[in-house]
């Protein structure tokens, strides 16, 4: 391909969105096939047994960036999984967009609950996806979503409608806490310098109700170990006289919530920002049907902090959940045993202005204090992350809003997401850049669950919307 002349190409962009759309339409099948191919690579970051596949996925991502026309494409080694980088400079005068995404996926288990194998993608119709959805681990989180950016980039470049400089940074450790990304960002501040970070790794409210994510919860993830007697004991000979660490752990966990389902860790709410009545009212205007919500999840009732709606409970309130609990005998049949040890993994979702480091200390202190003298407790911390709020009055947000409004025919609603992307707060601190969280998944796409899927409508809508973001962003930045 003829090299683009930097200065002139930026000035001379002749946007013809119809032409771009027809390029997208005539390449639809290939865009799908390429994604399906990537979904066949089991890039599970948490399990070392998949290390080769993770690397293969990094290589495939790099190859796609190269083929789409990116320059300086490279796989950067880290102490963990590699980071894929690529860029395209169109003009020093144009704003620079840093696209962040992750090519790693969650473990697929429990395998027996999948209707089709997790790494053999199939397209099937569902109620919410009448045009079909791709079923595979990573289809929505985040392969299908980061790949939309690669395809949109290809389309913009091929049709000479790329109005911003682009940098891609696709990592392989998001699902395990992005352990090595901060170091990479700190060591490559210049290389990663940008005006905005663009991320598709979140959800919209519904396919006819677009939304932009304006908040992410932070995370504090702990593990506890309760030890009673120095060995497993006969539960008849000793039961009733010696503390059973599982019983004790259950008591301790039960005491972490009060009857209003508030978290009882001392000091937990100290730094929680109060959200104005106006904002609460606005967020509750988003379409939400409690009956359908419950029915889809197979529950007869909901449970959460008193005084808050479901949207508020997942968007603006912090929570505490046990993710796993184990100990004692769990094999076939019955074994009468008073176990020596009990364990649990406990995570807390945080909201502004809670600090994961501080909450870690609060939890540790609280949990150690809770323990009766009959047991010993060990508390340790896993990865964490800071909560995020995104301002809605920025040029970045306005460009994303206008892009979605153009392609959906409806202005997107600002919505706080309940999940976490820990590195977003780090981008703010290290790269001094705000993020736009323009995801296209649905909360019901079963990310991290069996039968994860991503709608074809969502995939193509994303590819169609992204070029509008670039265009509006370039135009708005120029005017400023
Ligand atoms: N893409 C998700 C986060 C997400 C999903 C945010 C939907 C908003 C809506 C991301 O891949 C994820 O799963 N994050 C983890 C945190 C990480 C440290 C493992 C999470 O939220 O549990
Ligand atoms: Mn994700
Ligand atoms: Mn995830």
Short mmCIF file of C-alpha atoms in Angstrom, two decimals, residues 39-382:
data_model
loop_
_atom_site.label_atom_id
_atom_site.label_comp_id
_atom_site.label_asym_id
_atom_site.label_seq_id
_atom_site.Cartn_x
_atom_site.Cartn_y
_atom_site.Cartn_z
CA UNK A 39 -11.76 -17.48 19.73
CA UNK A 40 -10.35 -20.93 18.98
CA UNK A 41 -7.17 -20.01 20.87
CA UNK A 42 -7.66 -20.82 24.58
CA UNK A 43 -5.73 -17.85 26.00
CA UNK A 44 -6.54 -18.47 29.66
CA UNK A 45 -4.19 -16.24 31.64
CA UNK A 46 -4.83 -17.73 35.08
CA UNK A 47 -3.66 -21.26 34.32
CA UNK A 48 -0.01 -21.87 33.35
CA UNK A 49 -1.12 -24.96 31.42
CA UNK A 50 -2.33 -22.50 28.73
CA UNK A 51 0.85 -20.38 28.56
CA UNK A 52 1.64 -21.50 25.01
CA UNK A 53 -1.86 -20.60 23.86
CA UNK A 54 -1.66 -17.20 25.52
CA UNK A 55 1.51 -16.51 23.55
CA UNK A 56 -0.08 -17.81 20.36
CA UNK A 57 -2.94 -15.39 20.96
CA UNK A 58 -0.48 -12.50 21.42
CA UNK A 59 1.17 -13.44 18.12
CA UNK A 60 -2.16 -13.68 16.33
CA UNK A 61 -3.17 -10.27 17.68
CA UNK A 62 0.11 -8.74 16.52
CA UNK A 63 -0.30 -10.31 13.08
CA UNK A 64 -3.80 -8.82 12.75
CA UNK A 65 -2.56 -5.37 13.72
CA UNK A 66 0.19 -5.61 11.13
CA UNK A 67 -2.17 -6.78 8.45
CA UNK A 68 -4.64 -4.03 9.25
CA UNK A 69 -1.85 -1.52 8.60
CA UNK A 70 -0.38 -0.68 12.00
CA UNK A 71 3.29 0.27 12.28
CA UNK A 72 5.83 -0.58 14.98
CA UNK A 73 3.88 -3.68 15.92
CA UNK A 74 5.68 -5.53 18.64
CA UNK A 75 5.15 -8.10 21.34
CA UNK A 76 6.57 -6.76 24.59
CA UNK A 77 7.72 -9.30 27.13
CA UNK A 78 6.81 -8.84 30.79
CA UNK A 79 7.35 -10.95 33.90
CA UNK A 80 4.01 -12.52 32.99
CA UNK A 81 2.10 -12.61 29.71
CA UNK A 82 3.20 -10.33 26.86
CA UNK A 83 1.69 -7.01 25.82
CA UNK A 84 0.87 -6.39 22.15
CA UNK A 85 1.56 -2.91 20.83
CA UNK A 86 1.06 -1.23 17.48
CA UNK A 87 0.50 2.31 16.21
CA UNK A 88 -0.31 4.54 13.27
CA UNK A 89 0.67 8.16 13.11
CA UNK A 90 -1.28 10.27 10.68
CA UNK A 91 -0.25 13.73 11.80
CA UNK A 92 1.43 15.47 14.73
CA UNK A 93 -1.53 17.83 14.66
CA UNK A 94 -4.12 15.10 15.10
CA UNK A 95 -5.18 13.89 18.54
CA UNK A 96 -3.94 10.48 19.66
CA UNK A 97 -6.22 7.65 20.73
CA UNK A 98 -4.79 4.83 22.83
CA UNK A 99 -6.90 1.71 22.39
CA UNK A 100 -6.69 -0.61 25.38
CA UNK A 101 -8.09 -4.13 25.48
CA UNK A 102 -7.22 -7.61 26.70
CA UNK A 103 -6.67 -10.78 24.71
CA UNK A 104 -6.66 -13.08 27.75
CA UNK A 105 -9.82 -14.83 28.91
CA UNK A 106 -11.24 -16.38 32.07
CA UNK A 107 -10.92 -20.12 32.65
CA UNK A 108 -13.83 -21.89 30.96
CA UNK A 109 -14.84 -24.20 33.79
CA UNK A 110 -17.22 -25.70 34.75
CA UNK A 111 -16.98 -27.31 31.31
CA UNK A 112 -20.02 -29.55 31.72
CA UNK A 113 -22.29 -26.51 31.85
CA UNK A 114 -21.38 -25.34 28.34
CA UNK A 115 -23.83 -26.24 25.58
CA UNK A 116 -20.93 -26.26 23.09
CA UNK A 117 -17.17 -26.42 23.75
CA UNK A 118 -15.85 -23.03 24.97
CA UNK A 119 -13.09 -22.78 22.36
CA UNK A 120 -15.13 -24.01 19.40
CA UNK A 121 -17.21 -20.93 18.63
CA UNK A 122 -20.71 -21.35 17.21
CA UNK A 123 -23.28 -18.75 16.15
CA UNK A 124 -26.73 -19.27 17.60
CA UNK A 125 -29.85 -17.16 17.91
CA UNK A 126 -31.15 -16.16 21.35
CA UNK A 127 -34.07 -14.10 22.60
CA UNK A 128 -31.91 -11.04 23.13
CA UNK A 129 -29.82 -11.73 20.03
CA UNK A 130 -32.32 -12.63 17.30
CA UNK A 131 -29.64 -12.05 14.63
CA UNK A 132 -27.32 -14.52 16.28
CA UNK A 133 -24.61 -14.48 18.91
CA UNK A 134 -21.16 -16.02 18.99
CA UNK A 135 -20.84 -18.54 21.81
CA UNK A 136 -17.26 -18.95 23.05
CA UNK A 137 -15.11 -18.02 26.03
CA UNK A 138 -13.83 -14.49 25.40
CA UNK A 139 -16.37 -13.69 22.69
CA UNK A 140 -17.58 -10.66 24.64
CA UNK A 141 -14.82 -10.33 27.27
CA UNK A 142 -12.78 -9.13 25.56
CA UNK A 143 -11.70 -10.65 22.21
CA UNK A 144 -14.86 -9.71 20.35
CA UNK A 145 -14.68 -6.20 21.76
CA UNK A 146 -10.99 -5.38 21.27
CA UNK A 147 -11.09 -6.90 17.79
CA UNK A 148 -13.84 -4.44 16.76
CA UNK A 149 -11.16 -1.76 17.14
CA UNK A 150 -8.74 -3.62 14.91
CA UNK A 151 -11.39 -3.99 12.22
CA UNK A 152 -12.60 -0.39 12.52
CA UNK A 153 -8.98 0.71 12.22
CA UNK A 154 -8.49 -1.42 9.12
CA UNK A 155 -11.59 0.12 7.57
CA UNK A 156 -10.61 3.70 8.38
CA UNK A 157 -7.11 3.22 7.07
CA UNK A 158 -8.12 1.44 3.86
CA UNK A 159 -10.66 4.13 3.10
CA UNK A 160 -8.34 7.00 4.07
CA UNK A 161 -10.62 8.18 6.83
CA UNK A 162 -8.37 7.86 9.84
CA UNK A 163 -8.45 11.26 11.51
CA UNK A 164 -6.54 10.44 14.72
CA UNK A 165 -3.21 8.90 15.54
CA UNK A 166 -3.79 5.48 17.05
CA UNK A 167 -1.87 3.36 19.52
CA UNK A 168 -2.98 -0.13 20.40
CA UNK A 169 -2.07 -1.71 23.71
CA UNK A 170 -3.67 -5.14 24.09
CA UNK A 171 -2.61 -6.99 27.22
CA UNK A 172 -2.77 -10.62 28.33
CA UNK A 173 -3.22 -10.28 32.07
CA UNK A 174 -6.42 -8.31 32.66
CA UNK A 175 -8.25 -11.30 34.09
CA UNK A 176 -5.47 -11.88 36.59
CA UNK A 177 -5.16 -8.29 37.79
CA UNK A 178 -2.95 -6.62 35.12
CA UNK A 179 0.09 -7.24 37.30
CA UNK A 180 2.71 -6.12 34.80
CA UNK A 181 0.92 -3.40 32.89
CA UNK A 182 1.66 -0.59 35.32
CA UNK A 183 5.40 -1.15 35.02
CA UNK A 184 5.10 -1.20 31.23
CA UNK A 185 3.17 2.09 31.25
CA UNK A 186 5.64 3.72 33.62
CA UNK A 187 8.59 2.64 31.48
CA UNK A 188 6.91 3.69 28.24
CA UNK A 189 5.22 6.96 29.15
CA UNK A 190 6.44 8.70 26.00
CA UNK A 191 5.52 5.88 23.68
CA UNK A 192 2.04 5.68 25.18
CA UNK A 193 1.41 9.44 25.34
CA UNK A 194 -2.14 10.07 24.19
CA UNK A 195 -5.13 12.38 24.44
CA UNK A 196 -7.62 9.70 25.37
CA UNK A 197 -7.77 5.99 26.18
CA UNK A 198 -10.56 4.20 24.33
CA UNK A 199 -11.79 0.93 25.84
CA UNK A 200 -14.51 -1.51 24.82
CA UNK A 201 -14.73 -3.93 27.73
CA UNK A 202 -18.07 -3.02 29.32
CA UNK A 203 -21.79 -3.25 28.53
CA UNK A 204 -24.63 -1.25 27.08
CA UNK A 205 -28.05 -1.36 28.75
CA UNK A 206 -29.79 -3.09 25.81
CA UNK A 207 -29.44 -3.27 22.05
CA UNK A 208 -32.09 -0.57 21.71
CA UNK A 209 -30.78 1.39 24.70
CA UNK A 210 -27.15 2.44 24.18
CA UNK A 211 -25.16 3.61 27.16
CA UNK A 212 -21.66 4.75 28.02
CA UNK A 213 -20.01 3.48 31.17
CA UNK A 214 -19.22 6.39 33.48
CA UNK A 215 -18.03 4.48 36.49
CA UNK A 216 -16.29 1.24 37.43
CA UNK A 217 -16.05 -0.26 40.86
CA UNK A 218 -12.72 -0.87 42.52
CA UNK A 219 -11.70 -4.16 44.02
CA UNK A 220 -10.10 -5.48 47.19
CA UNK A 221 -9.61 -9.24 47.14
CA UNK A 222 -8.64 -11.10 50.33
CA UNK A 223 -8.00 -14.66 51.37
CA UNK A 224 -8.43 -15.96 54.92
CA UNK A 225 -7.29 -19.08 56.68
CA UNK A 226 -8.69 -20.18 60.03
CA UNK A 227 -6.78 -22.83 61.96
CA UNK A 228 -8.14 -24.75 64.93
CA UNK A 229 -6.48 -27.90 66.26
CA UNK A 230 -3.06 -28.86 64.90
CA UNK A 231 -4.50 -31.84 62.97
CA UNK A 232 -7.83 -33.17 61.73
CA UNK A 233 -9.65 -34.79 64.66
CA UNK A 234 -12.35 -37.40 65.22
CA UNK A 235 -15.53 -35.32 65.40
CA UNK A 236 -17.06 -37.66 67.94
CA UNK A 237 -14.13 -37.84 70.30
CA UNK A 238 -13.41 -34.08 70.17
CA UNK A 239 -16.58 -32.50 68.72
CA UNK A 240 -18.24 -30.08 71.10
CA UNK A 241 -15.06 -29.38 73.03
CA UNK A 242 -12.67 -28.02 70.40
CA UNK A 243 -13.46 -25.12 68.07
CA UNK A 244 -14.31 -26.28 64.55
CA UNK A 245 -12.60 -23.77 62.22
CA UNK A 246 -15.29 -24.15 59.56
CA UNK A 247 -18.04 -23.38 62.06
CA UNK A 248 -16.02 -20.43 63.31
CA UNK A 249 -15.28 -19.14 59.81
CA UNK A 250 -19.00 -19.28 58.97
CA UNK A 251 -19.80 -17.26 62.10
CA UNK A 252 -17.15 -14.72 61.22
CA UNK A 253 -18.38 -14.41 57.64
CA UNK A 254 -21.99 -14.12 58.77
CA UNK A 255 -21.06 -11.23 61.00
CA UNK A 256 -19.63 -9.26 58.04
CA UNK A 257 -23.15 -8.07 57.10
CA UNK A 258 -25.86 -6.69 59.35
CA UNK A 259 -29.59 -7.26 58.85
CA UNK A 260 -29.74 -4.34 56.43
CA UNK A 261 -26.99 -6.00 54.39
CA UNK A 262 -24.55 -3.28 55.17
CA UNK A 263 -20.90 -4.33 55.32
CA UNK A 264 -19.77 -4.41 58.96
CA UNK A 265 -16.01 -4.12 58.42
CA UNK A 266 -15.11 -1.23 60.75
CA UNK A 267 -14.52 1.96 58.75
CA UNK A 268 -15.67 0.41 55.46
CA UNK A 269 -17.99 3.26 54.50
CA UNK A 270 -15.78 6.11 55.76
CA UNK A 271 -14.64 7.26 52.32
CA UNK A 272 -17.73 6.36 50.27
CA UNK A 273 -18.81 9.34 48.22
CA UNK A 274 -22.41 10.34 48.59
CA UNK A 275 -24.19 10.38 45.25
CA UNK A 276 -26.63 13.26 44.81
CA UNK A 277 -30.37 12.66 44.72
CA UNK A 278 -30.35 14.06 41.21
CA UNK A 279 -27.83 11.53 39.97
CA UNK A 280 -29.63 8.68 41.73
CA UNK A 281 -32.89 9.70 40.14
CA UNK A 282 -31.26 9.84 36.71
CA UNK A 283 -29.63 6.42 37.00
CA UNK A 284 -32.93 4.87 38.01
CA UNK A 285 -34.54 6.13 34.84
CA UNK A 286 -32.61 3.50 32.89
CA UNK A 287 -34.92 0.73 31.73
CA UNK A 288 -34.85 -2.14 34.19
CA UNK A 289 -37.41 -4.86 34.80
CA UNK A 290 -37.02 -6.58 38.13
CA UNK A 291 -39.23 -9.52 37.16
CA UNK A 292 -37.20 -10.32 34.04
CA UNK A 293 -33.97 -9.75 35.93
CA UNK A 294 -34.98 -12.33 38.54
CA UNK A 295 -36.39 -14.75 36.03
CA UNK A 296 -33.21 -14.71 33.93
CA UNK A 297 -31.18 -15.57 37.01
CA UNK A 298 -33.60 -18.17 38.34
CA UNK A 299 -34.12 -16.44 41.69
CA UNK A 300 -37.42 -15.81 43.48
CA UNK A 301 -36.22 -12.69 45.24
CA UNK A 302 -33.30 -10.29 45.33
CA UNK A 303 -31.08 -9.41 48.26
CA UNK A 304 -28.98 -6.35 48.86
CA UNK A 305 -28.36 -3.25 50.88
CA UNK A 306 -31.56 -1.77 52.23
CA UNK A 307 -32.54 1.61 50.87
CA UNK A 308 -31.02 1.15 47.42
CA UNK A 309 -32.37 -0.11 44.09
CA UNK A 310 -30.68 -2.87 42.09
CA UNK A 311 -29.09 -0.30 39.77
CA UNK A 312 -27.73 1.58 42.78
CA UNK A 313 -26.58 -1.57 44.56
CA UNK A 314 -24.43 -2.58 41.60
CA UNK A 315 -23.42 0.91 40.49
CA UNK A 316 -22.78 3.22 43.43
CA UNK A 317 -22.61 1.01 46.52
CA UNK A 318 -19.68 -1.05 47.78
CA UNK A 319 -20.19 -4.75 48.53
CA UNK A 320 -18.56 -7.78 50.10
CA UNK A 321 -18.87 -11.30 48.70
CA UNK A 322 -17.43 -14.70 49.50
CA UNK A 323 -16.09 -16.11 46.22
CA UNK A 324 -15.13 -19.50 47.52
CA UNK A 325 -15.00 -21.41 50.78
CA UNK A 326 -13.37 -24.73 51.53
CA UNK A 327 -12.04 -27.05 54.19
CA UNK A 328 -12.68 -30.40 55.82
CA UNK A 329 -13.95 -33.43 53.98
CA UNK A 330 -15.69 -32.88 50.64
CA UNK A 331 -15.16 -36.28 48.97
CA UNK A 332 -17.60 -39.13 48.39
CA UNK A 333 -19.72 -40.35 51.27
CA UNK A 334 -19.36 -39.22 54.86
CA UNK A 335 -16.25 -38.86 56.95
CA UNK A 336 -16.67 -37.76 60.55
CA UNK A 337 -13.97 -35.19 60.98
CA UNK A 338 -13.33 -32.01 62.89
CA UNK A 339 -11.00 -30.26 60.44
CA UNK A 340 -7.87 -28.41 61.36
CA UNK A 341 -8.29 -25.65 58.80
CA UNK A 342 -10.91 -23.60 56.91
CA UNK A 343 -10.38 -21.15 54.05
CA UNK A 344 -12.30 -18.49 52.14
CA UNK A 345 -11.73 -16.01 49.35
CA UNK A 346 -13.52 -12.76 50.04
CA UNK A 347 -13.76 -9.81 47.69
CA UNK A 348 -15.04 -6.30 48.13
CA UNK A 349 -16.22 -4.06 45.29
CA UNK A 350 -15.35 -0.47 46.02
CA UNK A 351 -16.74 2.88 44.95
CA UNK A 352 -15.22 6.39 44.92
CA UNK A 353 -13.37 7.44 47.11
CA UNK A 354 -12.57 4.12 48.76
CA UNK A 355 -8.92 3.13 48.59
CA UNK A 356 -8.23 -0.60 48.07
CA UNK A 357 -5.02 -0.40 50.12
CA UNK A 358 -6.86 1.16 53.04
CA UNK A 359 -9.78 -1.27 52.81
CA UNK A 360 -7.26 -4.11 52.80
CA UNK A 361 -5.90 -2.89 56.15
CA UNK A 362 -9.38 -2.32 57.55
CA UNK A 363 -10.47 -5.82 56.58
CA UNK A 364 -7.36 -7.45 57.97
CA UNK A 365 -7.69 -5.68 61.31
CA UNK A 366 -11.40 -6.36 61.52
CA UNK A 367 -11.13 -10.02 60.63
CA UNK A 368 -8.28 -10.69 63.03
CA UNK A 369 -10.24 -9.03 65.82
CA UNK A 370 -13.32 -11.12 65.06
CA UNK A 371 -11.54 -14.40 65.72
CA UNK A 372 -12.14 -16.14 69.03
CA UNK A 373 -9.04 -17.24 70.98
CA UNK A 374 -9.79 -20.85 70.10
CA UNK A 375 -8.54 -20.37 66.51
CA UNK A 376 -5.72 -18.63 64.69
CA UNK A 377 -6.45 -16.47 61.62
CA UNK A 378 -4.26 -15.56 58.70
CA UNK A 379 -5.41 -12.85 56.33
CA UNK A 380 -3.67 -12.12 53.02
CA UNK A 381 -4.42 -9.90 50.05
CA UNK A 382 -4.68 -10.65 46.34
#
